[in-house]
Coordinates of C-alpha atoms and ligand atoms in Angstrom, one line a residue:
X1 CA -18.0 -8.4 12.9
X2 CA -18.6 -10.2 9.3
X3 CA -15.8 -8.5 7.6
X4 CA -15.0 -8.8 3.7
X5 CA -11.1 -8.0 3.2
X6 CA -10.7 -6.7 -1.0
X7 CA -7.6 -7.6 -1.9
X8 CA -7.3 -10.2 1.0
X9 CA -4.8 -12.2 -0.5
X10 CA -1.9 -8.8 -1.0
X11 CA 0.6 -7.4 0.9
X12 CA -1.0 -6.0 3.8
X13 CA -4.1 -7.4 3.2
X14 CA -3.5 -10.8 3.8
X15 CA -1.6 -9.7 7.4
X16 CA -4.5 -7.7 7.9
X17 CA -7.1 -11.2 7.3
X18 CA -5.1 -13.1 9.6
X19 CA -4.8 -10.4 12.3
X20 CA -8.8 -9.5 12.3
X21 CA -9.3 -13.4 11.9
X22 CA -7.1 -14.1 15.2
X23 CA -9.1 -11.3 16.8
X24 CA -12.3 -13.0 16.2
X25 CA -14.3 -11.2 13.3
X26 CA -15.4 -13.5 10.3
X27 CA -13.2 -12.5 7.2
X28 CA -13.9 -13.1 3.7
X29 CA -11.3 -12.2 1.2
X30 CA -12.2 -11.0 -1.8
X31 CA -9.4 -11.1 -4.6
X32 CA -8.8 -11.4 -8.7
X33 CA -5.5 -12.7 -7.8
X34 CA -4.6 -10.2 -10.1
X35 CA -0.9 -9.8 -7.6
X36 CA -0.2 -13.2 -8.5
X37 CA -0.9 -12.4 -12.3
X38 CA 1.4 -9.1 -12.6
X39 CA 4.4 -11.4 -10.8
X40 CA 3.8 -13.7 -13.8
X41 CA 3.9 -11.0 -16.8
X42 CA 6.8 -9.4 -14.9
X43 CA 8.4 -12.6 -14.1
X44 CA 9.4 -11.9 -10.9
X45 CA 8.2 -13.5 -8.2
X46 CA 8.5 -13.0 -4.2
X47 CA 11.1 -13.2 -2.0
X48 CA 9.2 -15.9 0.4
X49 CA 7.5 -18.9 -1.5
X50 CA 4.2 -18.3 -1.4
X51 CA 1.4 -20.9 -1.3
X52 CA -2.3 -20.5 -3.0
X53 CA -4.5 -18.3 -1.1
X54 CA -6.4 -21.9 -0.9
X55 CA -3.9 -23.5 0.7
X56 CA -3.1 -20.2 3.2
X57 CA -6.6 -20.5 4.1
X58 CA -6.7 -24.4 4.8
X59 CA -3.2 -23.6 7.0
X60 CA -4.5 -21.0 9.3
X61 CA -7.5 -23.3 9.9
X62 CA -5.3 -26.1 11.0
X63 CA -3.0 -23.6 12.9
X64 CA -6.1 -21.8 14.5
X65 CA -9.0 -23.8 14.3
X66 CA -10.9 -20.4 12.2
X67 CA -12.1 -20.0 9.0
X68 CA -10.9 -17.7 6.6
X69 CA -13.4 -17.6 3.5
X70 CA -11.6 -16.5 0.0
X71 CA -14.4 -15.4 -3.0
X72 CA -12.8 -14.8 -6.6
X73 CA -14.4 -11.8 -7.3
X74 CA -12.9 -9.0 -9.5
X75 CA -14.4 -5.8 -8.6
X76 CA -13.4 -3.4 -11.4
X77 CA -14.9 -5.7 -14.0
X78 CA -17.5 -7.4 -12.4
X79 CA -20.1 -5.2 -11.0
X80 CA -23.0 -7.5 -11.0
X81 CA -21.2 -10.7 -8.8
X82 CA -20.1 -8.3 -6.1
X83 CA -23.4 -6.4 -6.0
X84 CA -24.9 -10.2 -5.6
X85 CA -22.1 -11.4 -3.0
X86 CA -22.2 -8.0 -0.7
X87 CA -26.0 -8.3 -0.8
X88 CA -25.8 -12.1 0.2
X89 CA -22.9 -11.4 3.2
X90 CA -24.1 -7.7 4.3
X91 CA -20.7 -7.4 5.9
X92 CA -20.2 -5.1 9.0
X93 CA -17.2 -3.8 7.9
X94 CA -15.7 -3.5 4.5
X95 CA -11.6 -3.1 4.2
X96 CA -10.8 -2.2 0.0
X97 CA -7.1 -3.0 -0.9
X98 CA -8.1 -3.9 -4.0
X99 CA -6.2 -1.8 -6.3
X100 CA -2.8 -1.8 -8.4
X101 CA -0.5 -0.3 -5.9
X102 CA 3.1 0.2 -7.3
X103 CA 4.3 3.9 -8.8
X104 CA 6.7 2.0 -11.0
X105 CA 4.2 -0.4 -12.7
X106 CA 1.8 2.3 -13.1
X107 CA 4.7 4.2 -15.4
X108 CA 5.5 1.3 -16.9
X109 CA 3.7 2.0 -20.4
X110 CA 0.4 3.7 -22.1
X111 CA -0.9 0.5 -21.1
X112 CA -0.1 0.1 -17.9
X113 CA -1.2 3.4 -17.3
X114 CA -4.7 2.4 -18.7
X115 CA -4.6 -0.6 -16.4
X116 CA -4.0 1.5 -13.0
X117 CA -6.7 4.2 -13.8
X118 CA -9.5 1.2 -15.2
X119 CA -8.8 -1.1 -11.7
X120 CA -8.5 1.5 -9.3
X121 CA -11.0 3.8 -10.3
X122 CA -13.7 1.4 -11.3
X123 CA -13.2 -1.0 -8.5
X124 CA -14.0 1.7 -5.7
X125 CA -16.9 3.1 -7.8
X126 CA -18.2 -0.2 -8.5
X127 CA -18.1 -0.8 -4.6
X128 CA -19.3 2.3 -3.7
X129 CA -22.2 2.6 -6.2
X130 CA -23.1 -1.2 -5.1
X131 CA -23.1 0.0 -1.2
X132 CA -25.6 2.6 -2.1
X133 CA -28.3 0.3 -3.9
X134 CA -28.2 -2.4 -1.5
X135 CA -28.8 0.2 1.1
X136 CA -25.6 -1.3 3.1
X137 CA -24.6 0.3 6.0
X138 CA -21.1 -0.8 6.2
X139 CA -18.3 0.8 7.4
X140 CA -15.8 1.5 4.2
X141 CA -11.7 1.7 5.3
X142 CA -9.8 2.5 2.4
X143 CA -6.2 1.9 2.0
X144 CA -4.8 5.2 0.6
X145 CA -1.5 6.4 0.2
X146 CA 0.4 9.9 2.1
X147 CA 1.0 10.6 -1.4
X148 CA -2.0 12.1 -2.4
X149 CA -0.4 15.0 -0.6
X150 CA 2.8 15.2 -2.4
X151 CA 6.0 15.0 -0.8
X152 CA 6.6 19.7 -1.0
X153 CA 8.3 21.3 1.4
X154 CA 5.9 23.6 2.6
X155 CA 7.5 24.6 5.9
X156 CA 4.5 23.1 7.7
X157 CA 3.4 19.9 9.0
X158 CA 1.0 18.0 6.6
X159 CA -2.7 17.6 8.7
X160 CA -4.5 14.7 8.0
X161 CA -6.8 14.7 5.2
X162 CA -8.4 18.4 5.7
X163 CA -6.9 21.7 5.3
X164 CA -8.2 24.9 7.2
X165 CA -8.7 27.6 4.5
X166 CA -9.7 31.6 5.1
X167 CA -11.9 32.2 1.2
X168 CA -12.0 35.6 1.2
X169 CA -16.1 36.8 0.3
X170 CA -17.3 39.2 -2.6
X171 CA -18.2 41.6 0.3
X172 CA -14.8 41.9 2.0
X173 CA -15.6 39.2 5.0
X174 CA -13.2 36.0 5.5
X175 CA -15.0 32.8 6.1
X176 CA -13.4 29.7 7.1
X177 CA -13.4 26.2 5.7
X178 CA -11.4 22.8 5.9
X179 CA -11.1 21.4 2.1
X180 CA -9.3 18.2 1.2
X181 CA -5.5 18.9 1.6
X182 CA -4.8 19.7 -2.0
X183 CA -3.6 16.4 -4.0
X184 CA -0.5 16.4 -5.7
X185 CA 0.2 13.0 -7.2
X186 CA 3.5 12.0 -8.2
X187 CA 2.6 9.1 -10.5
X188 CA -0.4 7.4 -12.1
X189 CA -0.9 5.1 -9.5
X190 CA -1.1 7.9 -6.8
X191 CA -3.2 10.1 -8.9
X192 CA -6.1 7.2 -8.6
X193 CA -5.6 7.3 -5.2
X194 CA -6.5 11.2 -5.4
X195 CA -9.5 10.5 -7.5
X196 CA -10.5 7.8 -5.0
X197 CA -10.5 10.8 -2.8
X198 CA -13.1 12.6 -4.9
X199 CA -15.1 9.4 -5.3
X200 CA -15.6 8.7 -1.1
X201 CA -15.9 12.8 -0.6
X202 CA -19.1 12.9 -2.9
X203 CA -20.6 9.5 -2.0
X204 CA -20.2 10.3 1.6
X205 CA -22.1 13.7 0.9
X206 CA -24.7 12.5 -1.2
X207 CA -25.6 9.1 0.4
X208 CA -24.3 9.1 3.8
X209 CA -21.7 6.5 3.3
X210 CA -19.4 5.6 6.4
X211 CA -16.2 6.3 5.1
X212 CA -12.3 6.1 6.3
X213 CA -9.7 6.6 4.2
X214 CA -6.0 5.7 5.5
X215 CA -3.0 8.0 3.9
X216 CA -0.3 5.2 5.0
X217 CA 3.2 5.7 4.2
X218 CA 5.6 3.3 2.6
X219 CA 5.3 -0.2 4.6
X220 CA 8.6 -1.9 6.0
X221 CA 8.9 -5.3 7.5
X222 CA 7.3 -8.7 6.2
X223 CA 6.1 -10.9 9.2
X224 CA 3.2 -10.3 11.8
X225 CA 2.5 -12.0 14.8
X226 CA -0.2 -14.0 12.8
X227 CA 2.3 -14.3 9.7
X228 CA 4.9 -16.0 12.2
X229 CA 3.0 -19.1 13.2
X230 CA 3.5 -21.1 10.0
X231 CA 5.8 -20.9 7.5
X232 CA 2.9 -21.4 5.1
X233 CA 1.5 -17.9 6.6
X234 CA 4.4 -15.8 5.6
X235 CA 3.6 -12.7 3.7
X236 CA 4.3 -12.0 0.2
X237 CA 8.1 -9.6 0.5
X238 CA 9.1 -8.1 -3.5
X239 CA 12.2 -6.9 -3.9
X240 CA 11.8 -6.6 -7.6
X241 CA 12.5 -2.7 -9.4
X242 CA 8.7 -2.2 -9.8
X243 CA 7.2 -3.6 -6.6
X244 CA 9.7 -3.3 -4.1
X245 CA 10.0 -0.9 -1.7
X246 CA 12.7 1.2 -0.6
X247 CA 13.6 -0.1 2.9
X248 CA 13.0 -4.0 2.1
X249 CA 14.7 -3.7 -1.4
X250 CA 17.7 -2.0 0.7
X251 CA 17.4 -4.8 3.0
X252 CA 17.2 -7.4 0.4
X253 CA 20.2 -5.9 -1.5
X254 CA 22.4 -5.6 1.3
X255 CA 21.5 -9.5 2.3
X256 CA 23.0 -10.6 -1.3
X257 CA 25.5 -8.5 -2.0
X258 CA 23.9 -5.9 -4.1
X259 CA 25.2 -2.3 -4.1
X260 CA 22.1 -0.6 -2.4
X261 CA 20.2 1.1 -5.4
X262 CA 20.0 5.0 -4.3
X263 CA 17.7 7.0 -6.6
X264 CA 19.6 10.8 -7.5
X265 CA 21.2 12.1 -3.9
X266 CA 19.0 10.0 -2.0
X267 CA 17.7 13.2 -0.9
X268 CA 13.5 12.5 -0.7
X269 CA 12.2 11.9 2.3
X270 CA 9.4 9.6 2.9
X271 CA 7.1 8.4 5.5
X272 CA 7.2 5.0 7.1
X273 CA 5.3 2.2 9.2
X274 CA 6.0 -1.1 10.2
X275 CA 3.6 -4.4 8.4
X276 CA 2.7 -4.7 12.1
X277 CA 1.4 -1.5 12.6
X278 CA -0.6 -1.5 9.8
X279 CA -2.3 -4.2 10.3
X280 CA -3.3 -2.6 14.3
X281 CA -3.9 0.5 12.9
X282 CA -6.4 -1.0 10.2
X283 CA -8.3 -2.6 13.6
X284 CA -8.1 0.4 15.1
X285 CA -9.8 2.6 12.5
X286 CA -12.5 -0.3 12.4
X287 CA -13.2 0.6 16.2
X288 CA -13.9 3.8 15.3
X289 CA -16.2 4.4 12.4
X290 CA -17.8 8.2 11.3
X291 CA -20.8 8.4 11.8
X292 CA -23.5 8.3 8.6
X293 CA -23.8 11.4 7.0
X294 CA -20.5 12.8 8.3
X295 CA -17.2 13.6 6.3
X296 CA -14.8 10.8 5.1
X297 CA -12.7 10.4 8.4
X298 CA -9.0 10.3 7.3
X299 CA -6.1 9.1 9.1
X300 CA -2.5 9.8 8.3
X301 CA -1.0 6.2 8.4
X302 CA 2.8 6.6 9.4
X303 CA 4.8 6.5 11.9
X304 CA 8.4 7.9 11.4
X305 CA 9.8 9.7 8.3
X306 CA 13.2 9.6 7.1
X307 CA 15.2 10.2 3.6
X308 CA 16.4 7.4 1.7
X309 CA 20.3 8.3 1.8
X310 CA 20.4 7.6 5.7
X311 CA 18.6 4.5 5.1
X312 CA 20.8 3.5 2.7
X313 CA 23.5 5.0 5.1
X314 CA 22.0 2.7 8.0
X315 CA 21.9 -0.3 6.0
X316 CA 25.4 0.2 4.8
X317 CA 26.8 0.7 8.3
X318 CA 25.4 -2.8 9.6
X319 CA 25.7 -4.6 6.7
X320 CA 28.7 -3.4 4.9
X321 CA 26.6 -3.1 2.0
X322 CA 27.9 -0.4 -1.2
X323 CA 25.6 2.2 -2.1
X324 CA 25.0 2.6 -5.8
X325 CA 24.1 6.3 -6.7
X326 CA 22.0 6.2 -9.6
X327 CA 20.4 8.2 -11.7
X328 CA 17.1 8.4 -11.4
X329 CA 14.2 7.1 -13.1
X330 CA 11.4 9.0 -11.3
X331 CA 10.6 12.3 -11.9
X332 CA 10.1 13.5 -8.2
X333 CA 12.1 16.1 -6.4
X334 CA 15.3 15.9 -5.8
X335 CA 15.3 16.8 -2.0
X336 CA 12.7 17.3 0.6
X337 CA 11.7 18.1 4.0
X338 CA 8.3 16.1 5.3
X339 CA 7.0 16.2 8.3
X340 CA 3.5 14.8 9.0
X341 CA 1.0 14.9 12.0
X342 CA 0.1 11.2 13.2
X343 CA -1.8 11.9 16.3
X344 CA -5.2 10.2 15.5
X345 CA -3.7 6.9 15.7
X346 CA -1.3 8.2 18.9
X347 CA -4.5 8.9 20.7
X348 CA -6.1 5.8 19.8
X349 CA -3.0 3.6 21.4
X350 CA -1.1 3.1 18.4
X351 CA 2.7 2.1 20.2
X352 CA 5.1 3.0 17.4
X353 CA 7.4 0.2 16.1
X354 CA 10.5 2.1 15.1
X355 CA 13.5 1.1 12.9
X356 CA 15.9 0.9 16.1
X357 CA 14.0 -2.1 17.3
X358 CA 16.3 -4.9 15.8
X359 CA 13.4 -5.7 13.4
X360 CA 16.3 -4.7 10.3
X361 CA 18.1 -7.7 11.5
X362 CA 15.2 -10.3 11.3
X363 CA 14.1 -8.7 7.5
X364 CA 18.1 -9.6 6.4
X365 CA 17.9 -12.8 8.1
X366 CA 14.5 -13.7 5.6
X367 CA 16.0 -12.4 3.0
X368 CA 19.5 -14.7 3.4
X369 CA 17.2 -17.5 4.0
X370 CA 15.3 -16.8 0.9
X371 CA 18.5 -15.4 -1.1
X372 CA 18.6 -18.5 -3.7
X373 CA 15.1 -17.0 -4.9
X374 CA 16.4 -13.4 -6.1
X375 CA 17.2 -13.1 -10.0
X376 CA 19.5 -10.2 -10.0
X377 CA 18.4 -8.7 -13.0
X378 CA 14.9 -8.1 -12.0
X379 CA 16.6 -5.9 -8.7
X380 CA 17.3 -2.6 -10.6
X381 CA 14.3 -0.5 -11.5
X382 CA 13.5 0.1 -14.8
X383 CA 10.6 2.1 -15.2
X384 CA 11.3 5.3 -16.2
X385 CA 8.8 8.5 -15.6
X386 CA 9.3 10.1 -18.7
X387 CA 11.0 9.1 -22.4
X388 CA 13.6 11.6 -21.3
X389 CA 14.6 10.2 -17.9
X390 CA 14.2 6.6 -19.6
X391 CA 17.6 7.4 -22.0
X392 CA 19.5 8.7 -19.0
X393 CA 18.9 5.7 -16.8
X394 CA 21.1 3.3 -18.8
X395 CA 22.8 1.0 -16.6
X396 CA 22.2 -1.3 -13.7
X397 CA 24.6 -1.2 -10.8
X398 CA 26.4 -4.3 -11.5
X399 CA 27.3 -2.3 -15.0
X400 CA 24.3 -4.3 -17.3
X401 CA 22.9 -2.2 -19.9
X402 CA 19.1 -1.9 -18.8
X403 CA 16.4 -3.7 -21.5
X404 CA 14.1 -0.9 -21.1
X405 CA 16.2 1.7 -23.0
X406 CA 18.0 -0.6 -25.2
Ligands
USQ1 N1 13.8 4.7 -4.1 C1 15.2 4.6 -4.2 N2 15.7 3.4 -4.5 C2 15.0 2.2 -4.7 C3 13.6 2.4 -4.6 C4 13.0 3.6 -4.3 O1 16.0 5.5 -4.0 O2 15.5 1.2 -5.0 C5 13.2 6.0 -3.8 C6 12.2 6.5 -4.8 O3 12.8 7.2 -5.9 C7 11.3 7.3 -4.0 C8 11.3 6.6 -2.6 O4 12.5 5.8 -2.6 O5 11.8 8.6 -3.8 C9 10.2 5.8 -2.3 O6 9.9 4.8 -3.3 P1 9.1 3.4 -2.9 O7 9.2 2.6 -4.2 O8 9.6 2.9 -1.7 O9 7.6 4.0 -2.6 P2 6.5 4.6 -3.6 O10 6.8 4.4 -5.0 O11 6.2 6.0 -3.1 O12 5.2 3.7 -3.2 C10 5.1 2.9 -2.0 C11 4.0 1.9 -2.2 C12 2.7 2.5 -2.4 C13 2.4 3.5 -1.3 C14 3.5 4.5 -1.1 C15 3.3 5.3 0.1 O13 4.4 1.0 -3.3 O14 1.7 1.5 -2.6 O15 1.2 4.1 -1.5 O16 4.8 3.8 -0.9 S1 4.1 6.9 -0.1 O17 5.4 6.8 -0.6 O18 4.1 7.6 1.2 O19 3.3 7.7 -1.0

């Protein structure tokens, strides 16, 4: 399959390029680089040096004798050169990671708040409004989030995507329907994420788009098979307090000596999945598209669930780490139950990678290696939901006043 990769050179996405690449399709990554600017304004930068996505390209040709094409292309601001590219290419397949994906940075300011709703949104109506004029029959995956959903305890186990409702009729009869599992976004960035949800419902309706949209959980991990093969290949890892994630920046933490940063009583629970999992599960919703004129198929993309105290509990135990018990910055409850059903992927021969499978040890081992790169200051996290939680969240764990409240 000709395959364009948006976002290609992030996270998951460039794990994803390399695996689809290795498994044959043609990949073209289409990125603003926009990653690489935010890392510059924040002044953080990742854990693992990175290289140019020129120069990651030009390796994985030498390593693997296939090409990995790379457009600059950004989609939220320039509608008319990826109208013209996708109607050049007429990719197969069509993976969109191209948006601002951290809850912290969203909450950062008024104008980072303008920034998340302006990229997200407008980058997946620019694409899906270009798919429709061009007539392109691609198959859309969408990188969502399991936040969409909120994180309630409901008593019940959350379904993926649709919700069976009884609507009870003006003439006293029940009819049934599935609606979108009702969003309940917890910051700005996962509220675009909910509108995205809107965006592929109504476009899938009204044009017949082939849509899937992936609710994945928080991502742990760093390498990939494909990521492994070079050290020029290795993924991007952040550890920073607005683009880290919990289980790395635990990792990370515990690999320098930081007190593990705990957030209130440690008491959410989240879901989880492995970098390598993502990437298979990415290849396996491409095996199986909708059909046209069908609902937007949605997966729940996660694979374990557990609450950040007995992470941070985990970590402690085989590192020795300290846990810092912080206040903390995001308003979000306190404590939570979640339990989520995963059996699309199950079916489909996803194997679980779980925590217990000495893959901890290997993410402390990169981060020691890579230790001399961490700037202590940039670990805690600083952006705070509200102007209330922001003068409550005063100190870092190592006892620094924080700039942001200052
Ligand atoms: N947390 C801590 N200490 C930290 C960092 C986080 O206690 O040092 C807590 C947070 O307060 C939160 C939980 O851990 O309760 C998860 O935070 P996170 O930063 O790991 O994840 P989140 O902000 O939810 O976002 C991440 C990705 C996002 C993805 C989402 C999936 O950045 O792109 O969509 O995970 S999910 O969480 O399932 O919505």
């Amino acid at each position: 399959m000709k395959i364009a990769v948006l976002g290609g050179d992030g996270f998951v996405g460039w794990p994803t390029s390399l695996h689809l690449s290795d498994a044959g399709h043609e990949i073209h990554i289409l990125d603003n680089l926009s990653r690489r600017w935010i890392d510059t304004e924040l002044g953080v930068q990742s854990l693992t040096p990175m290289d140019s996505i020129q120069e990651r390209t030009r390796v994985w040709h030498g390593e693997t004798g296939r090409r990995i094409h790379f457009h600059l292309i950004d989609l939220a601001k320039d509608y008319e050169l990826l109208k013209g590219w996708l109607a050049r290419h007429r990719p197969d397949a069509i993976i969109h990671f191209a948006e601002q994906r951290a809850a912290p940075y969203s909450m950062k300011s008024d104008r980072h708040k303008n920034y998340t709703v302006n990229n997200n949104v407008n980058a997946t109506h620019n694409l899906l409004n270009a798919m429709v004029e061009l007539d392109l029959d691609a198959h859309l995956v969408h990188l969502g989030t399991m936040g969409v959903y909120g994180y309630s305890t409901v008593g019940a186990a959350i379904p993926e995507g649709y919700l069976p409702v009884g609507i009870e009729t003006m003439d006293g009869r029940t009819v049934s329907q599935e609606i979108l599992y009702p969003s309940n976004p917890g910051s700005i960035y996962h509220m675009t994420k909910c509108l995205d949800q809107q965006l592929f419902a109504f476009y899938a309706k009204n044009d017949g788009l082939r849509i899937t949209d992936l609710h994945q959980g928080i991502v742990w991990g760093t390498h990939t098979e494909q990521t492994r093969r070079h050290p020029q290949l290795v993924n991007r890892f952040d550890y920073d307090g607005d683009y880290g994630t919990v289980l790395n920046r635990f990792l990370i933490q515990a690999a320098i000596g930081y007190p593990l940063t705990v957030h209130g009583t440690g008491g959410q629970t989240r879901a989880f999945i492995h970098i390598q999992d993502s990437v298979r599960c990415i290849e396996i919703a491409l095996k199986n598209p909708p059909q046209r004129n069908s609902r937007v198929e949605i997966f729940n993309q996660m694979t374990e669930t557990h609450r950040v105290r007995d992470l941070a509990e985990m970590v402690a135990r085989m590192t020795g780490a300290q846990i810092a018990w912080l206040p903390n910055p995001r308003k979000e409850a306190a404590e939570n139950d979640l339990v989520v059903k995963n059996e699309k992927f199950l079916n489909l021969g996803l194997a679980p990678t779980t925590l217990g499978e000495g893959l901890l040890e290997e993410i402390v081992d990169v981060a020691k290696k890579f230790a001399y790169r961490v700037d202590r200051s940039r670990v805690p996290a600083v952006s705070a939901w509200t102007r209330d939680i922001a003068a409550k969240v005063e100190h870092d764990p190592e006892g620094r006043r924080l700039k942001s409240v200052s």
